C-alpha cells in the first residue's frame, strides 16, 4: 500500500501511512524514496533520502535513477559522486542510470569516467548496462566507441541490445550499415521485432534511402511477421515526405486501416513544413488540433510553413493564436561545461544552474565524479 501511494504521487496519504508505522526499516525508507522518484516527485524523494538514518545502494540508486529519468542528469551525477565518496558499491541499475544521465546531457567526459570506473572494478555489466553504454557513446557523438562496446561484449546479444546498436546507427545517419546489421541480427538467430523495424525505417529516413525504406515497410509482414501500425506509418510518411513524394505518401495513407493518430499527423506536418506544402499541411494541422488541442506541434509547424513561403503575417497569427489558447511550447534546455563545471541554460540564454523545483543551493557537477 505504501509503495502504491508513493508511486501515484499521493504525498499526504503516503506520509500519514509512513508515520503510523511502528518500526521503519531500510526497506520502508527505500519504498518512499523509490516510489516518489518513480512518479517524478524528486523534491519529496530527496527529502526522504536525506531523512534516512541509514542508506544502502538501493537508496542511492533510486534517487539517481529518478533524476536521470527526469532529465536532470547533472543532479544524478552529483549524487553518484557522493555515493562514490561514501565508498558505496554501485550495482547494474546504478551504472545504467548514470550512463543514461550522461547521455541525456551529452557529457562524454563523465560517460567515459563511469565506463573507466566499471573497468577498474572488474564490473561485469549485464545487457541493460551494455545497452546504456552504447546509447551514451552514440548520443555523445562517439558512435565508433559504441560499436566497439557492442562487438566486444561477452553478454548474449538479445533483441534489445541489437535494437540499441541499430538505433545508434540510425541517429548518425548510417542507414546502409543499419540494413546490413539487421541481416547480421537474423543470421545470429535473433528475430527482429516491431521496434527493430521502426528503428530501421528511421535509419532509412535519416539517410535518404527512400526505396530501401519502402522495401522494409512492404516486406514487414511477409518477412518478419510484423503488421505495420501507426508508428511504422509515421516513419513511412517521414521517408516519402522528406523525398517530396507526396503522391505516393497520400496513396500509402489511404491504406491505413484506421484514422491517423498524432504521430502520423505530426510527421505529415513536419514534411509539409520542409517542402512548403500549404494545402496538405493545413489539413493535417486541423486534424491534429482536433485530436490534441493543447499540442504545440500543429501551431508551430503551421507557422513554420507560412514563414517558409514568406507569409510572415500569417505565421505570426498562428503564434498569437497559440498564446490566446494558452498552448505552451516546451522550452529548450542546453548544457555547457565551463571550467570543469556543468551549467544548464535555456534558449533565452539565461544561465540557470538550477532547476525550477531545485531552488535550494545546488553544487555543480564535479569534473571527476569518480576517483
Short mmCIF file of C-alpha atoms in Angstrom, two decimals:
data_model
loop_
_atom_site.label_atom_id
_atom_site.label_comp_id
_atom_site.label_asym_id
_atom_site.label_seq_id
_atom_site.Cartn_x
_atom_site.Cartn_y
_atom_site.Cartn_z
CA UNK A 1 0.00 0.00 0.00
CA UNK A 2 2.85 2.36 0.90
CA UNK A 3 4.55 1.73 -2.43
CA UNK A 4 1.31 2.23 -4.37
CA UNK A 5 0.55 5.58 -2.72
CA UNK A 6 4.10 6.82 -3.30
CA UNK A 7 4.18 5.77 -6.98
CA UNK A 8 0.92 7.66 -7.55
CA UNK A 9 2.50 10.78 -6.05
CA UNK A 10 0.00 10.94 -3.17
CA UNK A 11 2.24 12.79 -0.72
CA UNK A 12 -0.08 13.36 2.26
CA UNK A 13 -1.64 9.85 2.44
CA UNK A 14 1.79 8.25 1.96
CA UNK A 15 3.42 10.33 4.71
CA UNK A 16 0.47 9.65 7.02
CA UNK A 17 0.74 5.89 6.49
CA UNK A 18 4.52 6.01 6.86
CA UNK A 19 4.32 7.99 10.12
CA UNK A 20 1.94 5.39 11.58
CA UNK A 21 4.43 2.57 11.04
CA UNK A 22 5.76 1.45 14.47
CA UNK A 23 9.13 0.40 13.03
CA UNK A 24 10.71 1.90 9.94
CA UNK A 25 13.45 -0.26 8.45
CA UNK A 26 15.62 0.50 5.42
CA UNK A 27 13.11 -1.25 3.14
CA UNK A 28 10.25 1.08 4.14
CA UNK A 29 12.51 4.15 3.73
CA UNK A 30 13.63 2.90 0.30
CA UNK A 31 9.99 2.37 -0.67
CA UNK A 32 9.33 6.05 -0.04
CA UNK A 33 12.39 7.23 -1.97
CA UNK A 34 11.82 4.86 -4.88
CA UNK A 35 8.06 5.49 -5.09
CA UNK A 36 8.28 9.28 -5.20
CA UNK A 37 11.27 9.19 -7.57
CA UNK A 38 9.34 6.82 -9.83
CA UNK A 39 6.42 9.24 -10.18
CA UNK A 40 8.76 12.21 -10.74
CA UNK A 41 8.31 13.92 -7.37
CA UNK A 42 12.03 14.42 -6.84
CA UNK A 43 11.61 17.05 -4.13
CA UNK A 44 9.78 14.64 -1.79
CA UNK A 45 12.02 11.71 -2.77
CA UNK A 46 15.09 13.79 -1.88
CA UNK A 47 13.57 14.85 1.45
CA UNK A 48 13.05 11.22 2.48
CA UNK A 49 16.52 10.29 1.24
CA UNK A 50 18.13 12.92 3.48
CA UNK A 51 15.99 11.86 6.46
CA UNK A 52 17.05 8.21 6.19
CA UNK A 53 19.04 7.12 9.25
CA UNK A 54 20.92 4.53 7.16
CA UNK A 55 21.24 4.32 3.39
CA UNK A 56 22.11 1.32 1.22
CA UNK A 57 22.89 1.07 -2.53
CA UNK A 58 19.16 0.84 -3.32
CA UNK A 59 18.55 4.21 -1.62
CA UNK A 60 21.23 5.98 -3.66
CA UNK A 61 20.33 4.27 -6.93
CA UNK A 62 16.60 5.03 -6.59
CA UNK A 63 17.34 8.75 -6.36
CA UNK A 64 19.99 8.70 -9.10
CA UNK A 65 17.59 6.87 -11.43
CA UNK A 66 14.82 9.34 -10.61
CA UNK A 67 16.97 12.35 -11.54
CA UNK A 68 18.14 10.63 -14.74
CA UNK A 69 14.53 9.87 -15.76
CA UNK A 70 13.51 13.47 -15.15
CA UNK A 71 16.23 14.79 -17.46
CA UNK A 72 18.26 16.16 -14.54
CA UNK A 73 21.48 14.42 -15.48
CA UNK A 74 23.67 16.91 -13.63
CA UNK A 75 21.89 16.14 -10.34
CA UNK A 76 22.17 12.39 -10.95
CA UNK A 77 25.92 12.70 -11.48
CA UNK A 78 26.36 14.85 -8.37
CA UNK A 79 24.65 12.16 -6.35
CA UNK A 80 26.75 9.42 -7.94
CA UNK A 81 29.91 11.36 -7.00
CA UNK A 82 28.74 11.48 -3.37
CA UNK A 83 27.90 7.78 -3.48
CA UNK A 84 31.45 7.03 -4.60
CA UNK A 85 32.83 9.30 -1.86
CA UNK A 86 31.00 7.17 0.71
CA UNK A 87 32.54 4.03 -0.85
CA UNK A 88 29.14 2.50 -1.61
CA UNK A 89 29.42 -0.12 -4.33
CA UNK A 90 27.16 0.60 -7.31
CA UNK A 91 25.11 -2.14 -8.97
CA UNK A 92 23.86 -2.75 -12.52
CA UNK A 93 20.94 -0.35 -12.09
CA UNK A 94 23.23 2.38 -10.69
CA UNK A 95 25.57 2.24 -13.67
CA UNK A 96 22.71 2.09 -16.15
CA UNK A 97 21.09 5.17 -14.57
CA UNK A 98 24.39 7.11 -14.51
CA UNK A 99 25.08 6.33 -18.16
CA UNK A 100 21.55 7.47 -19.06
CA UNK A 101 22.25 10.70 -17.16
CA UNK A 102 25.47 11.23 -19.15
CA UNK A 103 23.62 10.56 -22.41
CA UNK A 104 20.83 13.00 -21.52
CA UNK A 105 23.30 15.88 -21.14
CA UNK A 106 25.72 14.60 -23.82
CA UNK A 107 28.60 14.62 -21.33
CA UNK A 108 31.22 12.36 -22.92
CA UNK A 109 33.76 13.19 -20.22
CA UNK A 110 31.56 11.88 -17.41
CA UNK A 111 30.39 8.92 -19.51
CA UNK A 112 33.99 7.85 -20.09
CA UNK A 113 34.71 8.20 -16.37
CA UNK A 114 31.79 5.94 -15.48
CA UNK A 115 32.95 3.40 -18.08
CA UNK A 116 36.54 3.57 -16.79
CA UNK A 117 35.37 3.05 -13.22
CA UNK A 118 33.44 -0.06 -14.28
CA UNK A 119 36.59 -1.42 -15.94
CA UNK A 120 38.79 -0.67 -12.89
CA UNK A 121 36.47 -2.51 -10.53
CA UNK A 122 36.22 -5.50 -12.93
CA UNK A 123 32.48 -4.97 -13.07
CA UNK A 124 30.64 -7.40 -15.37
CA UNK A 125 27.80 -5.43 -16.98
CA UNK A 126 24.53 -7.04 -17.94
CA UNK A 127 22.71 -6.40 -21.23
CA UNK A 128 20.98 -3.29 -19.85
CA UNK A 129 24.27 -1.65 -18.85
CA UNK A 130 25.89 -2.56 -22.18
CA UNK A 131 22.90 -1.01 -23.97
CA UNK A 132 23.26 2.11 -21.82
CA UNK A 133 26.97 2.33 -22.70
CA UNK A 134 26.25 2.10 -26.43
CA UNK A 135 23.48 4.69 -26.15
CA UNK A 136 25.70 7.04 -24.15
CA UNK A 137 28.55 6.91 -26.67
CA UNK A 138 26.15 7.37 -29.59
CA UNK A 139 24.42 10.38 -28.03
CA UNK A 140 27.78 11.91 -27.14
CA UNK A 141 28.90 11.67 -30.78
CA UNK A 142 31.22 8.65 -30.41
CA UNK A 143 29.41 6.04 -32.48
CA UNK A 144 32.59 4.05 -33.17
CA UNK A 145 33.22 3.66 -29.43
CA UNK A 146 29.66 2.40 -29.04
CA UNK A 147 30.22 -0.12 -31.84
CA UNK A 148 33.39 -1.34 -30.13
CA UNK A 149 31.40 -1.93 -26.93
CA UNK A 150 28.77 -3.85 -28.91
CA UNK A 151 31.31 -6.01 -30.76
CA UNK A 152 33.45 -6.73 -27.68
CA UNK A 153 30.72 -7.57 -25.17
CA UNK A 154 30.52 -11.11 -23.81
CA UNK A 155 26.86 -10.56 -22.93
CA UNK A 156 24.40 -12.54 -25.03
CA UNK A 157 23.06 -10.20 -27.69
CA UNK A 158 19.27 -10.19 -27.36
CA UNK A 159 16.84 -8.15 -29.47
CA UNK A 160 17.10 -5.17 -27.08
CA UNK A 161 20.88 -4.98 -27.45
CA UNK A 162 20.67 -5.27 -31.24
CA UNK A 163 17.98 -2.57 -31.30
CA UNK A 164 20.17 -0.25 -29.22
CA UNK A 165 23.05 -0.56 -31.68
CA UNK A 166 20.68 -0.13 -34.64
CA UNK A 167 19.22 2.99 -33.02
CA UNK A 168 22.73 4.41 -32.62
CA UNK A 169 23.40 3.86 -36.33
CA UNK A 170 20.06 5.47 -37.21
CA UNK A 171 20.85 8.55 -35.08
CA UNK A 172 24.08 9.03 -37.01
CA UNK A 173 22.51 8.59 -40.46
CA UNK A 174 24.17 5.25 -41.16
CA UNK A 175 21.17 3.68 -42.88
CA UNK A 176 23.04 1.25 -45.13
CA UNK A 177 25.04 -0.04 -42.17
CA UNK A 178 21.80 -0.47 -40.20
CA UNK A 179 20.29 -2.54 -43.03
CA UNK A 180 23.37 -4.79 -43.07
CA UNK A 181 23.21 -5.12 -39.29
CA UNK A 182 19.62 -6.41 -39.42
CA UNK A 183 20.86 -9.15 -41.76
CA UNK A 184 23.61 -9.97 -39.21
CA UNK A 185 20.99 -9.99 -36.47
CA UNK A 186 18.83 -12.52 -38.34
CA UNK A 187 21.86 -14.70 -39.14
CA UNK A 188 22.72 -14.77 -35.42
CA UNK A 189 19.30 -16.24 -34.67
CA UNK A 190 17.63 -13.11 -33.26
CA UNK A 191 14.28 -12.23 -34.83
CA UNK A 192 13.55 -8.53 -35.48
CA UNK A 193 10.50 -7.16 -33.63
CA UNK A 194 8.25 -4.15 -34.29
CA UNK A 195 10.77 -1.84 -32.57
CA UNK A 196 13.58 -3.12 -34.81
CA UNK A 197 11.57 -2.19 -37.89
CA UNK A 198 10.66 1.26 -36.55
CA UNK A 199 14.38 1.91 -35.97
CA UNK A 200 15.26 0.59 -39.43
CA UNK A 201 12.65 2.86 -41.06
CA UNK A 202 14.07 5.82 -39.10
CA UNK A 203 17.55 4.88 -40.32
CA UNK A 204 16.34 4.86 -43.94
CA UNK A 205 14.60 8.21 -43.43
CA UNK A 206 17.63 9.92 -41.91
CA UNK A 207 19.88 8.55 -44.66
CA UNK A 208 17.62 9.42 -47.60
CA UNK A 209 17.17 5.74 -48.51
CA UNK A 210 13.65 6.03 -49.94
CA UNK A 211 13.47 2.81 -51.96
CA UNK A 212 15.13 0.79 -49.21
CA UNK A 213 12.65 2.21 -46.68
CA UNK A 214 9.71 1.27 -48.92
CA UNK A 215 11.07 -2.26 -49.29
CA UNK A 216 11.42 -2.60 -45.50
CA UNK A 217 7.85 -1.35 -44.97
CA UNK A 218 6.30 -3.53 -47.67
CA UNK A 219 8.11 -6.70 -46.53
CA UNK A 220 7.38 -6.32 -42.79
CA UNK A 221 4.50 -8.79 -42.57
CA UNK A 222 5.79 -11.37 -45.04
CA UNK A 223 9.45 -11.37 -43.95
CA UNK A 224 9.16 -10.65 -40.23
CA UNK A 225 5.55 -11.34 -39.25
CA UNK A 226 5.03 -7.75 -38.09
CA UNK A 227 1.85 -5.94 -39.16
CA UNK A 228 2.55 -2.21 -39.69
CA UNK A 229 1.00 0.01 -37.02
CA UNK A 230 0.61 3.79 -36.77
CA UNK A 231 4.23 4.26 -35.69
CA UNK A 232 5.51 2.43 -38.77
CA UNK A 233 3.22 4.53 -40.97
CA UNK A 234 4.56 7.70 -39.33
CA UNK A 235 8.09 6.60 -40.31
CA UNK A 236 6.92 5.92 -43.86
CA UNK A 237 5.34 9.39 -44.05
CA UNK A 238 8.69 10.85 -42.99
CA UNK A 239 10.62 8.82 -45.58
CA UNK A 240 8.36 9.71 -48.51
CA UNK A 241 7.74 13.27 -47.34
CA UNK A 242 11.43 14.12 -46.97
CA UNK A 243 11.88 12.93 -50.56
CA UNK A 244 8.97 15.14 -51.65
CA UNK A 245 7.00 12.14 -52.96
CA UNK A 246 3.59 13.37 -51.75
CA UNK A 247 1.58 11.35 -54.30
CA UNK A 248 3.00 8.07 -53.01
CA UNK A 249 2.65 9.35 -49.43
CA UNK A 250 -1.09 10.03 -49.83
CA UNK A 251 -1.52 6.66 -51.56
CA UNK A 252 0.10 4.86 -48.62
CA UNK A 253 -2.01 6.76 -46.06
CA UNK A 254 -5.17 5.65 -47.88
CA UNK A 255 -4.20 2.07 -47.00
CA UNK A 256 -4.18 2.92 -43.28
CA UNK A 257 -6.82 0.71 -41.59
CA UNK A 258 -7.85 3.48 -39.15
CA UNK A 259 -7.76 7.26 -38.75
CA UNK A 260 -4.21 8.71 -38.50
CA UNK A 261 -3.05 9.46 -34.96
CA UNK A 262 -0.94 12.32 -33.57
CA UNK A 263 2.34 10.67 -34.61
CA UNK A 264 1.34 10.36 -38.26
CA UNK A 265 -0.17 13.84 -38.42
CA UNK A 266 2.90 15.38 -36.76
CA UNK A 267 5.18 13.59 -39.23
CA UNK A 268 2.99 14.79 -42.09
CA UNK A 269 3.08 18.36 -40.79
CA UNK A 270 6.85 18.18 -40.47
CA UNK A 271 7.45 17.18 -44.09
CA UNK A 272 4.88 19.73 -45.28
CA UNK A 273 6.89 22.39 -43.42
CA UNK A 274 10.09 21.23 -45.15
CA UNK A 275 8.56 21.48 -48.63
CA UNK A 276 6.09 24.32 -48.00
CA UNK A 277 3.08 22.14 -48.87
CA UNK A 278 0.42 24.53 -47.56
CA UNK A 279 -2.70 22.63 -48.62
CA UNK A 280 -1.78 19.25 -47.14
CA UNK A 281 -0.15 20.88 -44.11
CA UNK A 282 -3.31 22.81 -43.29
CA UNK A 283 -5.43 19.64 -43.50
CA UNK A 284 -3.03 17.75 -41.23
CA UNK A 285 -2.89 20.64 -38.75
CA UNK A 286 -6.68 20.88 -38.50
CA UNK A 287 -6.93 17.15 -37.78
CA UNK A 288 -4.11 17.37 -35.23
CA UNK A 289 -5.76 20.29 -33.43
CA UNK A 290 -8.95 18.23 -33.10
CA UNK A 291 -7.03 15.26 -31.69
CA UNK A 292 -4.67 17.24 -29.44
CA UNK A 293 -5.99 20.79 -28.84
CA UNK A 294 -3.13 21.61 -26.46
CA UNK A 295 -0.35 20.15 -28.62
CA UNK A 296 2.01 22.93 -29.81
CA UNK A 297 3.14 20.94 -32.88
CA UNK A 298 0.27 21.99 -35.15
CA UNK A 299 0.63 25.70 -34.35
CA UNK A 300 4.43 25.77 -34.57
CA UNK A 301 4.60 23.80 -37.82
CA UNK A 302 1.78 25.76 -39.48
CA UNK A 303 3.58 28.95 -38.53
CA UNK A 304 6.78 27.46 -39.99
CA UNK A 305 5.05 26.58 -43.28
CA UNK A 306 3.75 30.15 -43.67
CA UNK A 307 7.18 31.56 -42.80
CA UNK A 308 8.84 29.29 -45.39
CA UNK A 309 6.50 30.73 -48.02
CA UNK A 310 7.29 34.28 -46.88
CA UNK A 311 3.83 34.82 -45.36
CA UNK A 312 5.13 36.42 -42.18
CA UNK A 313 1.83 37.98 -41.07
CA UNK A 314 0.08 34.60 -41.24
CA UNK A 315 2.98 32.96 -39.41
CA UNK A 316 2.68 35.49 -36.59
CA UNK A 317 -1.10 34.96 -36.41
CA UNK A 318 -0.59 31.28 -35.55
CA UNK A 319 1.87 32.24 -32.80
CA UNK A 320 -0.69 34.66 -31.40
CA UNK A 321 -3.45 32.03 -31.61
CA UNK A 322 -1.19 29.66 -29.70
CA UNK A 323 -0.78 32.23 -26.92
CA UNK A 324 -4.51 33.03 -26.89
CA UNK A 325 -5.40 29.35 -26.42
CA UNK A 326 -2.64 29.04 -23.78
CA UNK A 327 -0.86 26.30 -25.69
CA UNK A 328 2.61 26.03 -24.20
CA UNK A 329 5.68 25.16 -26.20
CA UNK A 330 8.26 23.16 -24.27
CA UNK A 331 11.29 25.32 -23.57
CA UNK A 332 14.58 24.04 -24.89
CA UNK A 333 17.40 23.43 -22.43
CA UNK A 334 21.10 23.12 -23.23
CA UNK A 335 24.19 22.24 -21.23
CA UNK A 336 27.70 23.62 -21.30
CA UNK A 337 30.85 22.53 -19.48
CA UNK A 338 32.80 25.53 -18.24
CA UNK A 339 35.88 25.40 -16.01
CA UNK A 340 35.13 21.77 -15.07
CA UNK A 341 31.56 22.61 -14.05
CA UNK A 342 28.32 21.82 -15.83
CA UNK A 343 25.76 24.61 -16.31
CA UNK A 344 22.26 24.48 -17.74
CA UNK A 345 20.69 27.30 -19.70
CA UNK A 346 17.53 27.88 -21.71
CA UNK A 347 17.13 29.25 -25.20
CA UNK A 348 16.59 32.66 -23.61
CA UNK A 349 20.34 32.45 -22.89
CA UNK A 350 19.90 32.89 -19.16
CA UNK A 351 22.31 30.66 -17.32
CA UNK A 352 20.18 28.60 -14.98
CA UNK A 353 22.38 26.26 -12.95
CA UNK A 354 19.21 25.46 -11.03
CA UNK A 355 16.02 23.68 -11.92
CA UNK A 356 12.75 25.40 -11.01
CA UNK A 357 11.97 22.87 -8.36
CA UNK A 358 15.55 22.92 -7.06
CA UNK A 359 15.67 26.42 -5.68
CA UNK A 360 17.75 25.30 -2.76
CA UNK A 361 21.51 25.69 -3.09
CA UNK A 362 23.00 23.19 -5.50
CA UNK A 363 26.57 22.25 -6.38
CA UNK A 364 27.87 21.99 -9.94
CA UNK A 365 28.86 18.60 -11.25
CA UNK A 366 32.44 17.77 -10.30
CA UNK A 367 34.66 17.27 -13.33
CA UNK A 368 35.87 13.94 -11.96
CA UNK A 369 33.00 12.27 -10.14
CA UNK A 370 34.93 9.01 -9.92
CA UNK A 371 38.32 8.82 -8.29
#
